[in-house]
Amino acid sequence: MHWSERQQPRPPGEDHGPVRYGPPAPDPGLPVLPELAAVLAASAARTRPEPPGGGTILREAACGYWGRRGLHGGPEGIAAAPGAQPLLLALIAAHGGDVLMPRPCPATWMPQARLLGRPAYHVPTPAECGGIPDPYALLETVRRVRAEGGRPRLLLISVVDDPTATLAPPELVREACEAAVSEGLHIVSDETWRDTLHRPHDTVLLSPAEMCPDDVTVLSDLAGALTPSAWPVAVARFPPTARAAARRARVLDILTALGALVAEPVARAAAHALGEPGAVTARIRQAAHLQSHVAPAAHRAVLTVGALARPPQAGRHLYADLGPLRTRLAARGVTDSMELEEYLSERLGAPAPGGHRFGDELGALRVRLSTGPLLGSTPEQQTESLTAVEPLKLPHVARALSIFAAALDELR
């Protein structure tokens, strides 16, 4: 399939089923921070959900969080939902028109557009990073879509990217955003992973909302760095414009229709986390320090067998291209990313979702590998990993990396 080809919903008879094409299972993550568990427990008797879009306490906490990152505004410009999926669905529905997104992209993006029956287009990313489209390819895609009678209206990007675990350089982000805005596209910037940079003092992160304040809606799933994935909550920050206010109202209508309301105990815990007290910021630093050691070790194991992968800079994954090993994989009956997913998941003993889930071609032998299983199999081991100065020297981490490397080494 050519990169500029429109991605339409599959007819029912061609559905490959949720197991192979649905979103991959979420990473269970690290043990729950005791301080957050205490806040949740203290609110457990609250049985009513938050109002559509979140209550005042949660929205004000989100304002403070973004204000500390240079994105100022009031709670009237915030909307919350029980997870990123319903919130993104509401955002896409509220904007209308065709949707553009980079290839590869987070596994939930294309299903959202398909569910709404929206034409969606993948645009290739630059060589340096994932998460944003190549600016020239974006302009060419918009031109072709319009020539075919389409109505491109919305661009989804992730400056700190899942699945590739890369950070887009500010100059490339600016070029991509300026290209999008010049063509009348509104941008949804998914910044779920912005607080998971492995070396935050050595990298520069610039939000698209800082560059194009009137044309960017920021989305963040708090499960990226602040809350456990089992406590679903995500927040969106809308631009300070009258048009954005109308779109926010439409988003709230859609969330109401979906019944997508945040549970009040979860909202209280999320608001506490968004306030970034000492325990939360310490956990974020510990997790980043841990991944800054474990992720490069996993990356080295991938390169050692002759596969390709960009160096991971954030998050809990890396994205590997096993195309150079195609002949050896074919001898084992692995000829596409679905078969690669099954093959590696069995050998690694952990989910290894194939690139087809992230918008890549089925024939491309790409896979997202999680670093989570390398941190320990019990809460005690994971906590020990978090607090270790040199986590690679811990026996359980060294053993997990050895098993990981051995499973890949079989492919040589």
C-alpha atoms as one frame of an Amber mdcrd trajectory, in Angstrom:
protein
   0.000   0.000   0.000   1.419   3.361  -1.005   1.962   5.851   1.808  -0.543
   8.304   0.360  -3.326   5.733  -0.004  -6.442   6.449   2.006  -7.160   4.111
   4.905 -10.885   3.312   4.981 -12.768   1.131   7.484 -12.550  -2.560   6.594
 -15.791  -4.236   5.530 -17.054  -6.723   8.139 -16.103  -9.687   5.995 -12.482
  -8.528   5.912 -12.079  -7.933   9.635  -9.035  -9.712  11.000 -10.348  -9.636
  14.571  -9.327  -7.780  17.712  -6.562 -10.165  18.716  -4.342  -9.417  15.757
  -5.373  -5.918  14.781  -6.688  -4.436  18.016  -4.541  -2.306  20.328  -1.841
  -4.227  22.169  -2.296  -5.000  25.845  -1.174  -2.060  28.012   2.061  -2.311
  29.922   1.141  -3.039  33.565   3.759  -0.490  34.612   5.481  -0.007  37.947
   3.993  -0.531  41.421   1.390   2.025  42.476   2.879   4.961  44.335   1.674
   4.621  47.979   0.812   8.321  48.193  -1.534   8.046  45.203  -3.076   4.845
  46.570  -3.808   6.687  49.819  -5.544   9.544  47.981  -7.629   7.065  45.978
  -8.564   5.128  49.119  -9.582   8.308  50.949 -12.030   9.064  48.124 -13.314
   5.499  47.690 -16.660   6.294  49.346 -17.440   8.905  46.662 -19.838   7.091
  44.378 -20.785   9.814  41.894 -18.738  10.341  38.739 -17.229  13.661  37.756
 -19.324  15.866  35.444 -18.642  15.546  31.691 -15.162  16.893  31.003 -14.088
  16.618  34.642 -14.750  18.571  37.819 -13.171  21.856  38.814 -10.453  20.334
  41.034  -9.185  18.050  38.274  -9.302  20.733  35.600  -7.533  23.292  37.790
  -4.826  20.746  38.553  -4.377  20.180  34.814  -4.058  23.956  34.324  -1.288
  24.077  36.912   0.494  21.129  35.319   0.518  22.732  31.879   1.221  26.195
  33.272   4.482  24.894  34.742   5.354  23.827  31.198   4.677  27.205  29.659
   1.112  26.507  28.483  -1.113  28.862  30.453  -4.879  29.008  30.546  -7.932
  28.496  32.718  -9.989  25.419  33.633 -12.604  26.410  31.072 -10.139  25.238
  28.424  -9.656  21.736  29.880 -11.599  18.514  29.313 -11.022  15.170  31.027
 -12.197  11.660  30.185 -11.676   8.104  31.473  -8.691   7.382  29.258  -7.153
   8.688  26.064  -9.297   6.564  23.742 -12.699   8.163  24.436 -11.122  11.602
  24.628  -9.398  11.240  21.257 -12.586   9.795  19.754 -14.475  12.882  20.917
 -11.781  15.215  19.576 -11.804  13.594  16.126 -15.603  13.660  16.017 -15.731
  17.309  17.090 -13.398  18.497  14.330 -14.853  16.725  11.303 -13.078  16.096
   8.009 -10.282  13.700   7.110  -7.525  12.744   9.537  -3.774  12.611   8.928
  -1.242  10.875  11.158   2.384   9.739  10.994   3.428   6.199  10.150   3.988
   4.455  12.503   1.622   5.890  15.108   0.053   4.834  18.420  -2.064   1.728
  18.032  -5.337   3.401  19.031  -5.298   6.243  16.500  -6.383   4.491  13.314
  -9.166   2.493  15.040 -10.652   5.755  16.330 -10.874   7.200  12.827 -12.272
   3.918  11.458 -14.907   3.770  14.189 -16.123   7.213  13.123 -16.004   6.265
   9.444 -13.450   8.995   8.743 -10.981   8.724   5.876  -7.492   8.661   7.377
  -4.067   8.959   5.803  -0.637   7.921   7.003   2.310  10.207   6.282   5.940
   8.992   6.549   8.124  10.351   9.323  11.576  11.932   8.909  14.655   9.774
   9.355  15.560  11.385  12.688  12.459  10.434  14.665   8.917   9.161  14.739
   5.749  10.856  15.911   5.613  13.730  13.405   5.196  13.701   9.632   7.917
  14.736   7.264   6.860  18.329   6.387   7.230  17.897   2.627   5.441  14.568
   2.617   2.653  16.180   4.656   2.181  18.949   2.096   2.176  16.422  -0.746
  -0.368  14.231   1.056  -2.695  17.185   1.665  -2.427  18.142  -2.013  -3.259
  14.618  -3.173  -6.142  14.223  -0.730  -7.729  17.438  -1.931  -7.169  16.465
  -5.562  -9.128  13.276  -4.849 -11.994  15.252  -3.305 -11.021  14.757   0.336
 -11.247  17.277   3.171  -8.111  17.084   5.345  -8.893  18.848   8.621  -6.967
  17.231  11.466  -3.352  16.158  12.062  -2.442  13.853  14.959   1.162  13.936
  16.185   3.199  12.824  19.199   6.407  14.775  19.752   7.506  12.211  22.346
   6.451   9.174  20.428   4.893   5.826  21.070   5.773   3.442  19.441   9.247
   4.617  18.388  10.273   6.035  21.814  11.914   9.014  20.097  11.788  12.766
  20.725  11.252  14.991  17.698  13.792  17.869  17.458  12.194  21.314  17.899
  13.165  22.452  14.408  11.402  19.491  12.786   8.345  19.985  14.986   8.194
  23.638  13.934   8.457  22.781  10.233   5.751  20.121  10.477   3.417  22.385
  12.451   3.924  25.357  10.137   3.190  23.115   7.144   0.010  21.814   8.791
  -1.257  25.247   9.840  -0.510  26.721   6.405  -2.882  24.121   4.952  -5.632
  24.830   7.456  -5.151  21.710   9.580  -5.810  21.677  13.288  -3.205  19.742
  15.287  -3.823  17.345  18.168  -0.530  16.905  19.991  -0.444  13.749  22.104
   2.034  14.520  24.889   1.376  11.458  27.010   5.070  10.552  27.217   6.609
  14.011  27.702   7.498  13.314  31.362   9.241  10.020  30.563  12.364  11.387
  28.858  15.263   9.152  29.845  17.711  12.063  30.021  15.515  15.149  30.498
  18.452  17.497  31.129  20.162  16.517  27.876  17.177  16.948  25.568  14.962
  19.839  24.468  11.215  19.303  24.277   9.065  21.985  22.705   5.302  21.522
  22.577   3.578  22.376  19.291   1.169  24.449  21.405   4.062  26.771  22.225
   4.722  27.282  18.511   1.143  27.530  17.233  -0.953  28.427  20.292  -4.214
  28.959  18.414  -4.023  25.794  16.325  -3.018  22.998  18.723  -5.028  20.921
  21.179  -2.822  19.023  23.635  -3.814  15.545  24.808  -2.225  13.603  27.672
  -3.001  10.160  29.036  -1.826  10.359  32.644  -0.909   6.669  32.573   2.198
   7.669  30.629   4.019   8.909  33.736   1.672  10.024  36.505  -0.947   7.370
  37.285  -1.381   3.590  36.932  -2.910   2.379  33.670  -5.698   0.693  35.672
  -6.935   4.159  36.749  -8.075   5.549  33.392  -7.917   9.317  33.062  -6.743
  11.642  30.296  -6.910  15.404  29.889  -6.989  17.766  26.915  -6.014  21.428
  26.758  -7.795  23.519  24.128  -6.461  26.708  22.511  -7.680  30.036  23.927
  -9.972  30.847  20.977 -13.711  31.089  20.416 -13.576  28.298  17.842 -11.774
  26.029  20.292 -14.379  26.814  22.977 -17.112  25.656  20.605 -15.172  22.473
  19.862 -14.678  21.828  23.554 -18.438  22.121  24.063 -18.928  19.601  21.273
 -16.387  17.284  22.917 -18.318  17.482  26.199 -21.542  16.609  24.346 -19.877
  13.545  22.852 -18.394  12.438  26.181 -21.842  12.804  27.731 -23.404  10.679
  24.992 -20.729   8.031  25.503 -21.088   8.079  29.272 -17.332   8.701  29.349
 -17.099  10.167  32.840 -14.113   9.999  35.188 -14.745   8.174  38.470 -14.425
  10.675  41.326 -11.832   8.677  43.341  -9.682   8.409  40.204 -10.163  12.130
  39.533  -8.943  12.993  43.039  -5.851  10.820  42.638  -5.200  12.258  39.173
  -5.520  15.834  40.460  -3.030  15.014  43.216  -0.582  13.577  40.675  -1.010
  16.596  38.366  -0.041  18.803  41.295   3.369  17.075  41.166   4.117  16.728
  44.875   7.559  15.510  45.891   6.731  11.810  45.887   5.331  11.987  42.343
   8.271  13.927  40.905  10.693  11.580  42.671   8.975   8.568  41.075   9.174
  10.220  37.654  12.922  10.831  38.104  13.506   7.269  39.320  11.607   5.773
  36.391  13.526   7.923  33.905  16.850   6.963  35.487  15.919   3.277  35.361
  14.875   3.428  31.706  18.006   5.405  30.789  19.968   2.255  31.695  17.648
  -0.599  30.715  16.354   0.753  27.376  19.852   1.284  25.867  20.805  -2.245
  26.977  17.780  -3.652  25.165  18.619  -1.476  22.161  22.167  -2.881  22.075
  20.765  -6.419  22.093  18.605  -5.580  19.073  21.510  -4.081  17.128  23.794
  -6.982  18.013  21.658  -9.452  16.032  21.690  -7.196  12.964  18.262  -5.606
  13.409  17.632  -1.851  13.276  16.110   0.535  15.820  16.323   4.205  16.647
  17.899   4.783  20.087  15.044   4.989  22.621  14.797   8.396  24.302  11.560
   8.136  26.275   8.837   5.821  27.444   8.931   2.092  28.037   9.388   0.682
  24.530  11.656   0.518  21.526  10.655  -0.077  17.938  12.745  -2.644  16.083
  12.971  -3.356  12.372  13.936  -6.997  11.762  13.895  -6.572   8.001  17.645
  -7.337   7.734  16.856 -10.779   9.208  14.064 -11.543   6.735  15.706 -14.609
   5.201  16.371 -16.228   8.576  12.899 -15.396   9.818  11.308 -16.817   6.662
  13.082 -20.113   7.376  11.180 -20.134  10.676   7.857 -19.389   8.987   7.858
 -15.673   9.825   7.062 -13.572   6.766   5.030 -10.624   8.091   4.541  -8.596
  11.257   1.606 -10.689  12.493   3.719 -13.823  12.403   6.643 -11.901  13.907
   4.414 -10.813  16.798   3.386 -14.390  17.528   6.935 -15.693  17.182   8.614
 -13.140  19.453   5.796 -12.993  22.013   6.177 -16.735  22.544   9.954 -16.607
  22.853  10.128 -13.502  24.995   7.252 -14.545  27.232   5.772 -11.044  26.910
   3.634  -9.218  24.321   5.639  -8.022  21.310   3.041  -6.249  19.148   3.834
  -6.174  15.451   4.135  -3.041  13.361   0.771  -3.653  11.659  -0.863  -2.471
  14.892   0.892   0.887  14.539   0.031   1.571  10.915   3.089  -0.010   9.325
   2.846  -2.285   6.314   1.956  -5.882   7.178   4.948  -7.103   5.201   7.392
  -4.932   7.148   9.048  -6.967   9.897   8.727  -4.374  12.639   7.825  -4.885
  16.267   7.467  -2.831  19.442   9.456  -4.307  22.312   8.605  -3.367  25.886
  11.253  -2.756  28.518   8.725  -3.322  31.318   9.370  -7.088  31.672  13.086
  -6.360  32.142  12.506  -4.463  35.398  11.388  -7.407  37.519   8.496  -9.834
  37.785   7.293  -8.785  41.249   6.526  -5.423  42.873   9.481  -5.971  45.191
  11.895  -6.487  42.308  10.482  -3.507  40.421  10.834  -1.287  43.472  14.422
  -2.450  43.905  15.065  -1.608  40.246  13.592   1.871  40.726  15.878   2.727
  43.618  19.083   1.150  42.274  21.944   3.414  41.274  23.145   0.814  38.754
  20.062  -1.261  37.878  21.870  -3.373  35.267  23.867  -4.970  38.078  20.771
  -6.274  39.843  20.504 -10.072  39.390  16.875 -10.040  38.219  17.518  -7.266
  35.679  20.693  -8.932  34.376  18.861 -12.250  34.068  15.911 -10.704  32.203
  18.248  -8.913  29.784  20.134 -12.169  29.198  16.904 -13.975  28.325  15.856
 -11.086  26.078  19.199 -11.096  24.245  19.192 -14.892  23.903  15.725 -14.903
  22.337  16.899 -12.385  19.741  20.225 -14.154  19.218  18.351 -17.216  17.948
  17.562 -15.176  14.832  21.196 -14.764  13.788
